[in-house]
């Protein structure tokens, strides 16, 4: 089996990619298409579910064309998480948009559940804080705001799923409606202790349980491609499905607790394996990393809403061409000269969970230059990661070690060195940019008995800043966060929360 290849599909928010990977982890061929995100109202974010499927078909066709008669053993899928859609069970047509993870339209539903006293129950069952990030309340919104949808759902005429389920449905020609434990654990409808959809949660959120996908092990043979659905031969097996952040952890080769992975994308996800199910008391989510052969591996995760997107936002704000130009400007100064930028552009995620927070810039003075703001934007990426890392350590009640980094910002040496400095820990930046896709490939290989190695590091960063300076930097950042979290009334009166 060592001569076989896996076609890894990585369906992300910004791009959809396909990689043809061999058992050594080498990428033989790849293809990518961009995805469009629309913002129809303030706080709303959505994509076309049909366009995502067409994008998957496009990248598969390109890789198959490049590969010729290569022996493709099967497909591994990694996907953007917490994005949700509803579709017609008979026709497979979406009844609305794909409401993506960044969307806040379900905030009123979450607020109502919190006011009714259900937040603690929900978190105890799912490990997830009650927040619009997660899909459960978004499903209710779709059913309540699409004419006739709720009645049709009650009759069993509709299906709901995360992106993995949607792709699987289309690849199999509607034959399979399933998901894996990693994606199910992010819906806020799945009880991570009983490992089943929770009837009480479905009732609380107003989601008919008959709409939900069957939950399977991440390395299950989920189904086979139907004739004509893609450029692949019919009956090509789908061997693995896993959420993209989880896939990145798997791709780094992490199999035991103690190491933290950070994927720097639009947002950032930090994840660390735990020996068993842990309920956070420091603003971190408890989740399922993956499941193999029916055995579930638990983890802690912290989700940062705006991370790499901070650089793109700041670049546009300063009139620069792109994030690379921002980084070049930032490198012209040794520090931010006391400026802090808290990028709460869609609220703050872990460890604060404040959907109402908005971005702030503090520490401005007559000596502030555009380069200082550019530097503060890059530093904000690392500061947010450090906050989540510290919360994870507190939850685990033991020191954590090396941070393994992947994603766009992991290729920025300035960010990675500053990250190591303020963490006081070594940082290893992955050599391969597509760690999520490689993790999906590794999981698919494992399902056919082939062990693919983890991604090796291209850059190693050790702390260079003295501990006292690092602490002062963290204190300056915490002061800025405190101001960000203050309510408008408190800001007006000079108080803090």
CSV table of C-alpha atoms in Angstrom, one decimal:
chain,number,residue,atom,x,y,z
A,1,UNK,CA,0.0,0.0,0.0
A,2,UNK,CA,3.0,2.3,0.3
A,3,UNK,CA,2.7,3.3,-3.4
A,4,UNK,CA,-0.8,4.6,-3.0
A,5,UNK,CA,-1.7,8.2,-2.9
A,6,UNK,CA,-4.3,10.2,-1.0
A,7,UNK,CA,-6.3,13.1,-2.5
A,8,UNK,CA,-6.6,15.6,0.4
A,9,UNK,CA,-9.3,18.3,0.1
A,10,UNK,CA,-9.0,21.3,2.4
A,11,UNK,CA,-12.1,23.4,2.2
A,12,UNK,CA,-11.3,26.6,4.1
A,13,UNK,CA,-13.0,29.9,4.4
A,14,UNK,CA,-10.7,31.8,2.1
A,15,UNK,CA,-9.6,29.0,-0.3
A,16,UNK,CA,-10.5,25.5,-1.4
A,17,UNK,CA,-7.5,23.3,-2.1
A,18,UNK,CA,-6.7,19.8,-3.3
A,19,UNK,CA,-3.4,18.1,-2.7
A,20,UNK,CA,-2.2,14.7,-4.0
A,21,UNK,CA,0.0,13.3,-1.2
A,22,UNK,CA,2.2,10.2,-0.9
A,23,UNK,CA,2.9,8.2,2.2
A,24,UNK,CA,6.0,10.3,3.0
A,25,UNK,CA,3.9,13.4,3.2
A,26,UNK,CA,5.2,14.8,-0.1
A,27,UNK,CA,2.8,16.9,-2.1
A,28,UNK,CA,2.9,15.7,-5.7
A,29,UNK,CA,0.3,18.0,-7.2
A,30,UNK,CA,-2.0,20.6,-5.9
A,31,UNK,CA,-4.7,23.1,-7.0
A,32,UNK,CA,-6.5,26.0,-5.3
A,33,UNK,CA,-9.5,28.3,-5.9
A,34,UNK,CA,-10.5,31.3,-3.9
A,35,UNK,CA,-13.8,31.5,-2.1
A,36,UNK,CA,-16.0,34.6,-1.7
A,37,UNK,CA,-17.4,35.7,1.6
A,38,UNK,CA,-20.3,38.2,1.6
A,39,UNK,CA,-21.4,40.4,4.4
A,40,UNK,CA,-25.1,41.3,3.7
A,41,UNK,CA,-25.6,43.1,7.0
A,42,UNK,CA,-23.3,44.3,9.8
A,43,UNK,CA,-22.2,41.2,11.7
A,44,UNK,CA,-23.4,38.7,9.1
A,45,UNK,CA,-21.0,36.5,7.0
A,46,UNK,CA,-22.0,33.9,4.5
A,47,UNK,CA,-20.9,31.9,1.5
A,48,UNK,CA,-22.6,30.1,-1.4
A,49,UNK,CA,-22.8,26.4,-0.6
A,50,UNK,CA,-23.1,25.6,-4.3
A,51,UNK,CA,-20.0,27.6,-5.1
A,52,UNK,CA,-18.0,25.7,-2.5
A,53,UNK,CA,-19.0,22.3,-4.1
A,54,UNK,CA,-18.1,23.6,-7.5
A,55,UNK,CA,-14.8,24.8,-6.2
A,56,UNK,CA,-14.1,21.3,-4.8
A,57,UNK,CA,-15.0,19.8,-8.2
A,58,UNK,CA,-12.6,22.2,-9.9
A,59,UNK,CA,-9.6,21.5,-7.7
A,60,UNK,CA,-10.2,17.8,-7.9
A,61,UNK,CA,-10.3,17.9,-11.7
A,62,UNK,CA,-7.1,19.9,-11.9
A,63,UNK,CA,-5.2,17.6,-9.7
A,64,UNK,CA,-6.5,14.5,-11.5
A,65,UNK,CA,-5.5,16.1,-14.8
A,66,UNK,CA,-2.0,16.7,-13.5
A,67,UNK,CA,-1.7,13.2,-11.9
A,68,UNK,CA,-2.7,11.2,-15.0
A,69,UNK,CA,-3.2,7.6,-14.1
A,70,UNK,CA,-1.9,7.8,-10.5
A,71,UNK,CA,-3.1,5.3,-8.0
A,72,UNK,CA,-5.4,7.3,-5.8
A,73,UNK,CA,-6.4,5.2,-2.8
A,74,UNK,CA,-9.0,7.6,-1.5
A,75,UNK,CA,-10.0,11.0,-0.2
A,76,UNK,CA,-9.3,12.8,3.0
A,77,UNK,CA,-11.3,15.9,3.9
A,78,UNK,CA,-10.5,18.8,6.2
A,79,UNK,CA,-13.0,21.6,6.4
A,80,UNK,CA,-13.8,25.0,7.9
A,81,UNK,CA,-15.7,24.4,11.1
A,82,UNK,CA,-18.8,25.9,12.7
A,83,UNK,CA,-20.2,26.9,9.3
A,84,UNK,CA,-23.6,25.5,8.7
A,85,UNK,CA,-26.3,25.1,6.0
A,86,UNK,CA,-29.7,23.4,5.5
A,87,UNK,CA,-30.6,21.6,2.3
A,88,UNK,CA,-33.5,19.7,0.7
A,89,UNK,CA,-33.2,16.0,1.4
A,90,UNK,CA,-34.7,15.1,-2.0
A,91,UNK,CA,-33.1,17.5,-4.3
A,92,UNK,CA,-29.9,18.3,-2.4
A,93,UNK,CA,-30.5,22.0,-3.1
A,94,UNK,CA,-29.5,24.5,-0.3
A,95,UNK,CA,-32.5,26.4,1.1
A,96,UNK,CA,-30.3,29.3,2.1
A,97,UNK,CA,-26.7,30.4,2.4
A,98,UNK,CA,-23.8,28.7,4.2
A,99,UNK,CA,-23.8,30.7,7.4
A,100,UNK,CA,-20.1,30.8,8.3
A,101,UNK,CA,-18.4,30.7,11.6
A,102,UNK,CA,-17.7,34.4,11.7
A,103,UNK,CA,-21.4,35.3,11.4
A,104,UNK,CA,-23.1,36.9,14.5
A,105,UNK,CA,-26.7,36.8,13.3
A,106,UNK,CA,-27.6,34.3,16.0
A,107,UNK,CA,-26.4,36.5,18.9
A,108,UNK,CA,-30.0,37.3,20.0
A,109,UNK,CA,-30.8,33.6,20.3
A,110,UNK,CA,-27.7,33.1,22.4
A,111,UNK,CA,-28.5,36.1,24.5
A,112,UNK,CA,-32.0,34.8,25.2
A,113,UNK,CA,-30.7,31.4,26.2
A,114,UNK,CA,-28.1,33.0,28.5
A,115,UNK,CA,-30.8,35.2,30.1
A,116,UNK,CA,-32.9,32.1,30.7
A,117,UNK,CA,-30.0,30.5,32.6
A,118,UNK,CA,-29.0,27.8,30.2
A,119,UNK,CA,-25.4,28.8,29.5
A,120,UNK,CA,-23.9,26.6,32.1
A,121,UNK,CA,-25.9,23.6,31.1
A,122,UNK,CA,-24.9,24.0,27.5
A,123,UNK,CA,-21.2,24.4,28.3
A,124,UNK,CA,-21.3,21.4,30.7
A,125,UNK,CA,-22.7,19.1,28.0
A,126,UNK,CA,-20.7,20.4,25.0
A,127,UNK,CA,-17.5,22.0,26.5
A,128,UNK,CA,-18.4,25.2,24.4
A,129,UNK,CA,-19.2,28.6,25.7
A,130,UNK,CA,-22.6,29.9,24.6
A,131,UNK,CA,-21.5,32.1,21.6
A,132,UNK,CA,-22.7,32.9,18.1
A,133,UNK,CA,-19.6,31.3,16.8
A,134,UNK,CA,-21.1,27.8,17.1
A,135,UNK,CA,-23.7,26.5,14.7
A,136,UNK,CA,-26.7,25.4,16.9
A,137,UNK,CA,-28.3,28.9,17.2
A,138,UNK,CA,-27.5,29.5,13.5
A,139,UNK,CA,-29.5,26.5,12.5
A,140,UNK,CA,-32.5,27.8,14.5
A,141,UNK,CA,-32.1,31.2,12.7
A,142,UNK,CA,-32.2,29.5,9.3
A,143,UNK,CA,-35.3,27.5,10.1
A,144,UNK,CA,-37.1,30.5,11.6
A,145,UNK,CA,-36.1,32.9,8.8
A,146,UNK,CA,-36.7,30.8,5.7
A,147,UNK,CA,-40.3,30.5,4.7
A,148,UNK,CA,-41.7,27.0,5.5
A,149,UNK,CA,-38.4,25.6,6.6
A,150,UNK,CA,-39.3,24.7,10.2
A,151,UNK,CA,-42.4,22.8,9.1
A,152,UNK,CA,-40.5,21.0,6.4
A,153,UNK,CA,-37.7,20.1,8.9
A,154,UNK,CA,-40.3,18.7,11.3
A,155,UNK,CA,-41.5,16.5,8.5
A,156,UNK,CA,-38.0,15.2,7.8
A,157,UNK,CA,-37.7,16.9,4.4
A,158,UNK,CA,-34.5,18.9,5.2
A,159,UNK,CA,-31.0,18.0,6.2
A,160,UNK,CA,-28.5,20.2,8.1
A,161,UNK,CA,-24.8,19.8,8.3
A,162,UNK,CA,-21.4,21.3,8.6
A,163,UNK,CA,-19.2,21.7,5.5
A,164,UNK,CA,-17.8,18.1,5.8
A,165,UNK,CA,-21.3,16.7,5.7
A,166,UNK,CA,-22.3,18.9,2.8
A,167,UNK,CA,-19.2,17.8,0.7
A,168,UNK,CA,-19.8,14.2,1.6
A,169,UNK,CA,-23.5,14.4,0.5
A,170,UNK,CA,-22.4,15.8,-2.8
A,171,UNK,CA,-19.5,13.5,-3.4
A,172,UNK,CA,-21.7,10.4,-2.7
A,173,UNK,CA,-24.6,11.7,-4.8
A,174,UNK,CA,-26.8,12.1,-1.7
A,175,UNK,CA,-26.1,8.5,-0.5
A,176,UNK,CA,-24.5,9.5,2.8
A,177,UNK,CA,-25.4,12.0,5.5
A,178,UNK,CA,-22.6,11.8,8.1
A,179,UNK,CA,-20.1,13.7,10.0
A,180,UNK,CA,-17.1,12.9,12.3
A,181,UNK,CA,-16.6,13.4,16.0
A,182,UNK,CA,-14.4,16.5,15.6
A,183,UNK,CA,-17.0,18.4,13.6
A,184,UNK,CA,-19.9,17.2,15.6
A,185,UNK,CA,-18.2,18.4,18.8
A,186,UNK,CA,-18.2,22.0,17.4
A,187,UNK,CA,-22.0,22.2,16.8
A,188,UNK,CA,-23.1,22.8,20.4
A,189,UNK,CA,-25.7,20.0,19.9
A,190,UNK,CA,-23.3,17.1,20.6
A,191,UNK,CA,-22.8,15.8,24.1
A,192,UNK,CA,-19.0,15.2,24.3
A,193,UNK,CA,-19.5,13.0,27.4
A,194,UNK,CA,-22.2,10.7,26.0
A,195,UNK,CA,-20.8,11.0,22.4
A,196,UNK,CA,-24.3,11.5,21.0
A,197,UNK,CA,-26.6,14.2,19.8
A,198,UNK,CA,-28.3,15.6,22.9
A,199,UNK,CA,-32.1,15.7,22.8
A,200,UNK,CA,-32.3,18.4,25.4
A,201,UNK,CA,-29.8,20.7,23.5
A,202,UNK,CA,-31.8,20.1,20.3
A,203,UNK,CA,-34.9,21.2,22.2
A,204,UNK,CA,-33.2,24.3,23.7
A,205,UNK,CA,-31.9,25.5,20.4
A,206,UNK,CA,-35.0,24.5,18.4
A,207,UNK,CA,-33.3,22.0,16.1
A,208,UNK,CA,-35.2,18.9,15.0
A,209,UNK,CA,-32.9,16.0,15.6
A,210,UNK,CA,-34.0,14.1,12.5
A,211,UNK,CA,-32.1,16.7,10.4
A,212,UNK,CA,-28.7,15.9,11.9
A,213,UNK,CA,-26.0,13.7,10.4
A,214,UNK,CA,-24.9,10.3,11.6
A,215,UNK,CA,-21.7,10.8,13.7
A,216,UNK,CA,-18.8,8.4,12.9
A,217,UNK,CA,-15.2,8.0,13.7
A,218,UNK,CA,-12.9,10.4,11.9
A,219,UNK,CA,-11.1,7.6,10.1
A,220,UNK,CA,-14.2,5.8,8.9
A,221,UNK,CA,-14.8,4.8,5.3
A,222,UNK,CA,-17.6,7.4,4.9
A,223,UNK,CA,-18.7,6.4,1.5
A,224,UNK,CA,-17.7,6.3,-2.1
A,225,UNK,CA,-17.9,8.9,-4.9
A,226,UNK,CA,-20.9,8.6,-7.1
A,227,UNK,CA,-20.7,8.3,-10.9
A,228,UNK,CA,-20.1,11.8,-12.5
A,229,UNK,CA,-19.8,13.7,-9.2
A,230,UNK,CA,-16.1,14.5,-9.8
A,231,UNK,CA,-13.3,13.8,-12.2
A,232,UNK,CA,-12.3,10.9,-9.9
A,233,UNK,CA,-13.4,7.3,-10.9
A,234,UNK,CA,-16.7,6.3,-9.4
A,235,UNK,CA,-16.5,4.5,-6.1
A,236,UNK,CA,-13.3,6.2,-4.9
A,237,UNK,CA,-13.6,5.9,-1.1
A,238,UNK,CA,-13.8,8.8,1.3
A,239,UNK,CA,-11.5,7.6,4.0
A,240,UNK,CA,-11.4,10.4,6.5
A,241,UNK,CA,-13.1,13.6,7.5
A,242,UNK,CA,-11.9,16.0,10.2
A,243,UNK,CA,-12.2,19.7,11.1
A,244,UNK,CA,-9.3,21.8,9.7
A,245,UNK,CA,-7.9,22.9,13.1
A,246,UNK,CA,-8.0,19.3,14.3
A,247,UNK,CA,-6.4,18.1,11.1
A,248,UNK,CA,-3.5,20.6,11.6
A,249,UNK,CA,-2.8,19.1,15.0
A,250,UNK,CA,-2.8,15.7,13.5
A,251,UNK,CA,-0.6,16.9,10.6
A,252,UNK,CA,2.0,18.2,13.1
A,253,UNK,CA,2.3,14.6,14.3
A,254,UNK,CA,1.0,15.5,17.8
A,255,UNK,CA,-0.4,12.3,19.5
A,256,UNK,CA,0.1,13.0,23.2
A,257,UNK,CA,-0.6,15.9,25.6
A,258,UNK,CA,2.0,18.6,26.3
A,259,UNK,CA,2.4,20.3,22.9
A,260,UNK,CA,0.2,23.2,21.6
A,261,UNK,CA,-0.6,23.8,18.0
A,262,UNK,CA,-1.6,27.2,16.7
A,263,UNK,CA,-3.0,27.6,13.2
A,264,UNK,CA,-2.7,31.2,12.2
A,265,UNK,CA,-5.5,31.9,9.6
A,266,UNK,CA,-8.3,34.4,9.3
A,267,UNK,CA,-8.7,33.6,13.0
A,268,UNK,CA,-6.4,31.4,15.1
A,269,UNK,CA,-7.1,28.1,16.7
A,270,UNK,CA,-4.9,26.8,19.5
A,271,UNK,CA,-5.3,23.2,20.4
A,272,UNK,CA,-3.7,20.8,22.9
A,273,UNK,CA,-4.5,17.1,23.6
A,274,UNK,CA,-5.7,16.2,27.0
A,275,UNK,CA,-5.6,12.8,28.7
A,276,UNK,CA,-9.4,12.9,29.1
A,277,UNK,CA,-12.4,15.2,28.9
A,278,UNK,CA,-11.5,18.5,30.7
A,279,UNK,CA,-14.0,21.3,31.4
A,280,UNK,CA,-12.3,24.7,31.2
A,281,UNK,CA,-12.6,27.3,33.9
A,282,UNK,CA,-10.5,29.8,32.0
A,283,UNK,CA,-12.5,30.6,28.9
A,284,UNK,CA,-11.2,27.7,26.7
A,285,UNK,CA,-13.3,25.2,24.9
A,286,UNK,CA,-13.3,21.5,25.6
A,287,UNK,CA,-13.5,19.6,22.3
A,288,UNK,CA,-12.8,16.3,20.5
A,289,UNK,CA,-9.6,16.3,18.5
A,290,UNK,CA,-10.4,13.3,16.5
A,291,UNK,CA,-11.5,9.6,16.7
A,292,UNK,CA,-9.7,6.6,15.4
A,293,UNK,CA,-11.1,3.1,15.4
A,294,UNK,CA,-13.9,4.3,17.5
A,295,UNK,CA,-11.6,5.8,20.2
A,296,UNK,CA,-12.1,9.5,20.9
A,297,UNK,CA,-9.2,11.8,21.7
A,298,UNK,CA,-10.1,14.9,23.7
A,299,UNK,CA,-8.5,18.3,23.6
A,300,UNK,CA,-8.6,21.9,24.8
A,301,UNK,CA,-9.0,24.6,22.2
A,302,UNK,CA,-9.0,28.4,22.1
A,303,UNK,CA,-10.5,30.2,19.2
A,304,UNK,CA,-9.4,33.7,18.3
A,305,UNK,CA,-11.9,35.4,16.0
A,306,UNK,CA,-9.6,37.9,14.2
A,307,UNK,CA,-5.9,36.9,13.9
A,308,UNK,CA,-4.2,36.9,10.5
A,309,UNK,CA,-7.1,39.1,9.3
A,310,UNK,CA,-5.7,41.7,11.7
A,311,UNK,CA,-2.8,42.3,9.3
A,312,UNK,CA,-5.0,42.6,6.2
A,313,UNK,CA,-7.3,45.0,8.0
A,314,UNK,CA,-4.5,47.2,9.3
A,315,UNK,CA,-2.8,47.2,5.9
A,316,UNK,CA,-6.0,48.5,4.3
A,317,UNK,CA,-6.5,51.0,7.2
A,318,UNK,CA,-3.0,52.4,6.6
A,319,UNK,CA,-3.4,52.5,2.8
A,320,UNK,CA,-0.9,49.7,2.2
A,321,UNK,CA,-1.1,47.2,-0.6
A,322,UNK,CA,-1.3,44.1,1.5
A,323,UNK,CA,-0.2,42.3,4.7
A,324,UNK,CA,3.3,41.8,3.3
A,325,UNK,CA,3.6,45.6,2.9
A,326,UNK,CA,2.4,46.0,6.5
A,327,UNK,CA,5.0,43.6,7.7
A,328,UNK,CA,7.8,45.4,5.8
A,329,UNK,CA,6.7,48.7,7.4
A,330,UNK,CA,6.5,47.2,10.9
A,331,UNK,CA,10.1,46.0,10.5
A,332,UNK,CA,11.4,49.5,10.2
A,333,UNK,CA,10.8,50.1,13.9
A,334,UNK,CA,12.1,48.0,16.8
A,335,UNK,CA,8.8,48.0,18.7
A,336,UNK,CA,5.3,49.6,18.7
A,337,UNK,CA,6.4,52.6,20.9
A,338,UNK,CA,3.7,51.8,23.4
A,339,UNK,CA,0.8,51.4,20.9
A,340,UNK,CA,-1.5,48.4,21.4
A,341,UNK,CA,-4.2,47.3,18.8
A,342,UNK,CA,-6.9,45.0,20.1
A,343,UNK,CA,-8.6,43.6,17.0
A,344,UNK,CA,-12.0,42.9,18.4
A,345,UNK,CA,-13.5,43.5,14.9
A,346,UNK,CA,-16.2,40.8,15.4
A,347,UNK,CA,-16.0,40.7,19.1
A,348,UNK,CA,-13.4,38.8,21.2
A,349,UNK,CA,-13.3,35.0,21.3
A,350,UNK,CA,-11.3,32.9,23.8
A,351,UNK,CA,-10.6,33.5,26.6
A,352,UNK,CA,-12.9,36.5,26.9
A,353,UNK,CA,-16.1,35.5,24.9
A,354,UNK,CA,-17.4,39.0,24.4
A,355,UNK,CA,-19.3,39.3,21.2
A,356,UNK,CA,-20.1,42.9,22.0
A,357,UNK,CA,-16.5,44.0,22.2
A,358,UNK,CA,-15.1,46.3,19.4
A,359,UNK,CA,-11.6,47.0,18.4
A,360,UNK,CA,-9.4,49.6,20.1
A,361,UNK,CA,-6.1,51.3,19.6
A,362,UNK,CA,-4.4,52.6,22.7
A,363,UNK,CA,-1.1,54.2,23.6
A,364,UNK,CA,-1.1,56.8,20.8
A,365,UNK,CA,1.2,59.8,21.3
A,366,UNK,CA,2.8,62.6,19.2
A,367,UNK,CA,5.6,60.2,18.6
A,368,UNK,CA,3.4,57.5,17.1
A,369,UNK,CA,4.2,56.8,13.4
A,370,UNK,CA,2.3,54.5,11.0
A,371,UNK,CA,5.1,51.9,11.4
A,372,UNK,CA,4.2,51.7,15.1
A,373,UNK,CA,0.6,50.9,14.3
A,374,UNK,CA,1.8,48.3,11.8
A,375,UNK,CA,4.0,46.8,14.5
A,376,UNK,CA,1.1,46.8,17.0
A,377,UNK,CA,-1.1,44.9,14.5
A,378,UNK,CA,1.5,42.1,14.1
A,379,UNK,CA,2.1,42.0,17.9
A,380,UNK,CA,-1.7,41.7,18.4
A,381,UNK,CA,-1.6,38.3,16.6
A,382,UNK,CA,1.0,37.0,19.1
A,383,UNK,CA,-0.6,38.6,22.2
A,384,UNK,CA,-3.9,36.9,21.6
A,385,UNK,CA,-2.2,33.6,21.2
A,386,UNK,CA,-0.3,34.1,24.4
A,387,UNK,CA,-3.6,34.8,26.3
A,388,UNK,CA,-5.1,31.5,25.1
A,389,UNK,CA,-1.9,29.6,25.7
A,390,UNK,CA,-1.8,30.8,29.3
A,391,UNK,CA,-5.5,29.9,29.8
A,392,UNK,CA,-4.8,26.4,28.6
A,393,UNK,CA,-1.9,26.0,31.0
A,394,UNK,CA,-4.2,27.1,33.8
A,395,UNK,CA,-6.9,24.6,32.8
A,396,UNK,CA,-4.4,21.8,32.6
A,397,UNK,CA,-2.6,22.9,35.9
A,398,UNK,CA,0.7,22.1,34.4
A,399,UNK,CA,3.2,23.8,32.1
A,400,UNK,CA,2.9,23.4,28.4
A,401,UNK,CA,5.9,23.1,26.1
A,402,UNK,CA,6.7,24.0,22.5
A,403,UNK,CA,4.2,25.8,20.3
A,404,UNK,CA,3.9,24.3,16.8
A,405,UNK,CA,2.8,26.9,14.3
A,406,UNK,CA,1.2,26.8,10.9
A,407,UNK,CA,-0.8,29.1,8.6
A,408,UNK,CA,0.0,32.4,7.1
A,409,UNK,CA,1.5,34.3,10.0
A,410,UNK,CA,3.7,31.3,10.9
A,411,UNK,CA,5.8,32.3,7.9
A,412,UNK,CA,6.4,35.8,9.3
A,413,UNK,CA,9.7,35.7,11.3
A,414,UNK,CA,8.9,38.9,13.1
A,415,UNK,CA,5.6,37.5,14.4
A,416,UNK,CA,7.1,34.1,15.3
A,417,UNK,CA,10.1,35.6,17.2
A,418,UNK,CA,7.8,38.0,19.2
A,419,UNK,CA,5.5,35.0,19.8
A,420,UNK,CA,8.3,33.0,21.4
A,421,UNK,CA,9.5,36.1,23.4
A,422,UNK,CA,6.2,36.8,25.1
A,423,UNK,CA,5.4,33.1,25.6
A,424,UNK,CA,8.8,32.3,27.0
A,425,UNK,CA,8.6,29.0,25.0
A,426,UNK,CA,10.1,27.7,21.8
A,427,UNK,CA,8.1,28.0,18.6
A,428,UNK,CA,8.4,25.7,15.7
A,429,UNK,CA,7.0,26.9,12.4
A,430,UNK,CA,5.9,24.3,10.0
A,431,UNK,CA,7.8,23.8,6.7
A,432,UNK,CA,4.6,23.0,4.8
A,433,UNK,CA,2.0,25.7,4.4
A,434,UNK,CA,-0.9,23.2,4.0
A,435,UNK,CA,-0.8,21.4,7.4
A,436,UNK,CA,-4.5,20.9,7.6
A,437,UNK,CA,-4.6,19.1,4.3
A,438,UNK,CA,-1.6,17.0,5.2
A,439,UNK,CA,-3.3,16.1,8.5
A,440,UNK,CA,-6.4,14.9,6.5
A,441,UNK,CA,-4.1,12.9,4.3
A,442,UNK,CA,-2.3,11.4,7.2
A,443,UNK,CA,-5.6,10.4,8.8
A,444,UNK,CA,-6.8,8.8,5.5
A,445,UNK,CA,-3.5,6.9,5.2
A,446,UNK,CA,-3.9,5.6,8.7
A,447,UNK,CA,-7.3,4.2,7.8
A,448,UNK,CA,-5.6,1.9,5.3
A,449,UNK,CA,-2.8,1.0,7.6
A,450,UNK,CA,-0.1,3.4,6.4
A,451,UNK,CA,1.7,5.7,8.8
A,452,UNK,CA,2.5,9.1,7.3
A,453,UNK,CA,5.1,11.2,9.2
A,454,UNK,CA,4.2,14.6,10.7
A,455,UNK,CA,5.2,17.8,9.1
A,456,UNK,CA,8.7,18.9,10.0
A,457,UNK,CA,9.6,22.5,11.1
A,458,UNK,CA,11.2,25.0,8.8
A,459,UNK,CA,11.9,27.6,11.5
A,460,UNK,CA,12.8,27.3,15.2
A,461,UNK,CA,12.5,30.4,17.4
A,462,UNK,CA,13.7,30.6,21.0
A,463,UNK,CA,12.9,33.4,23.5
A,464,UNK,CA,15.3,36.3,23.3
A,465,UNK,CA,13.4,38.9,25.4
A,466,UNK,CA,14.2,38.9,29.1
A,467,UNK,CA,11.4,37.8,31.4
A,468,UNK,CA,10.9,41.3,33.0
A,469,UNK,CA,10.5,43.0,29.6
A,470,UNK,CA,8.1,40.2,28.4
A,471,UNK,CA,6.0,40.7,31.5
A,472,UNK,CA,5.8,44.4,31.0
A,473,UNK,CA,4.7,43.8,27.4
A,474,UNK,CA,2.0,41.4,28.5
A,475,UNK,CA,0.8,43.9,31.2
A,476,UNK,CA,0.6,46.7,28.5
A,477,UNK,CA,-1.5,44.4,26.4
A,478,UNK,CA,-3.8,43.4,29.2
A,479,UNK,CA,-4.4,47.0,30.0
A,480,UNK,CA,-5.5,47.6,26.4
A,481,UNK,CA,-7.8,44.5,26.5
A,482,UNK,CA,-9.4,45.8,29.8
A,483,UNK,CA,-10.2,49.1,28.0
A,484,UNK,CA,-11.7,47.1,25.1
A,485,UNK,CA,-13.9,45.1,27.4
A,486,UNK,CA,-15.3,48.1,29.2
A,487,UNK,CA,-18.9,48.9,28.5
A,488,UNK,CA,-19.7,52.2,26.7
A,489,UNK,CA,-21.1,53.7,29.9
A,490,UNK,CA,-17.9,52.7,31.8
A,491,UNK,CA,-15.7,54.1,29.0
A,492,UNK,CA,-17.6,57.4,29.2
A,493,UNK,CA,-17.1,57.6,32.9
A,494,UNK,CA,-13.5,56.4,32.9
A,495,UNK,CA,-14.3,53.1,34.7
A,496,UNK,CA,-13.2,49.6,33.7
A,497,UNK,CA,-14.8,46.2,33.9
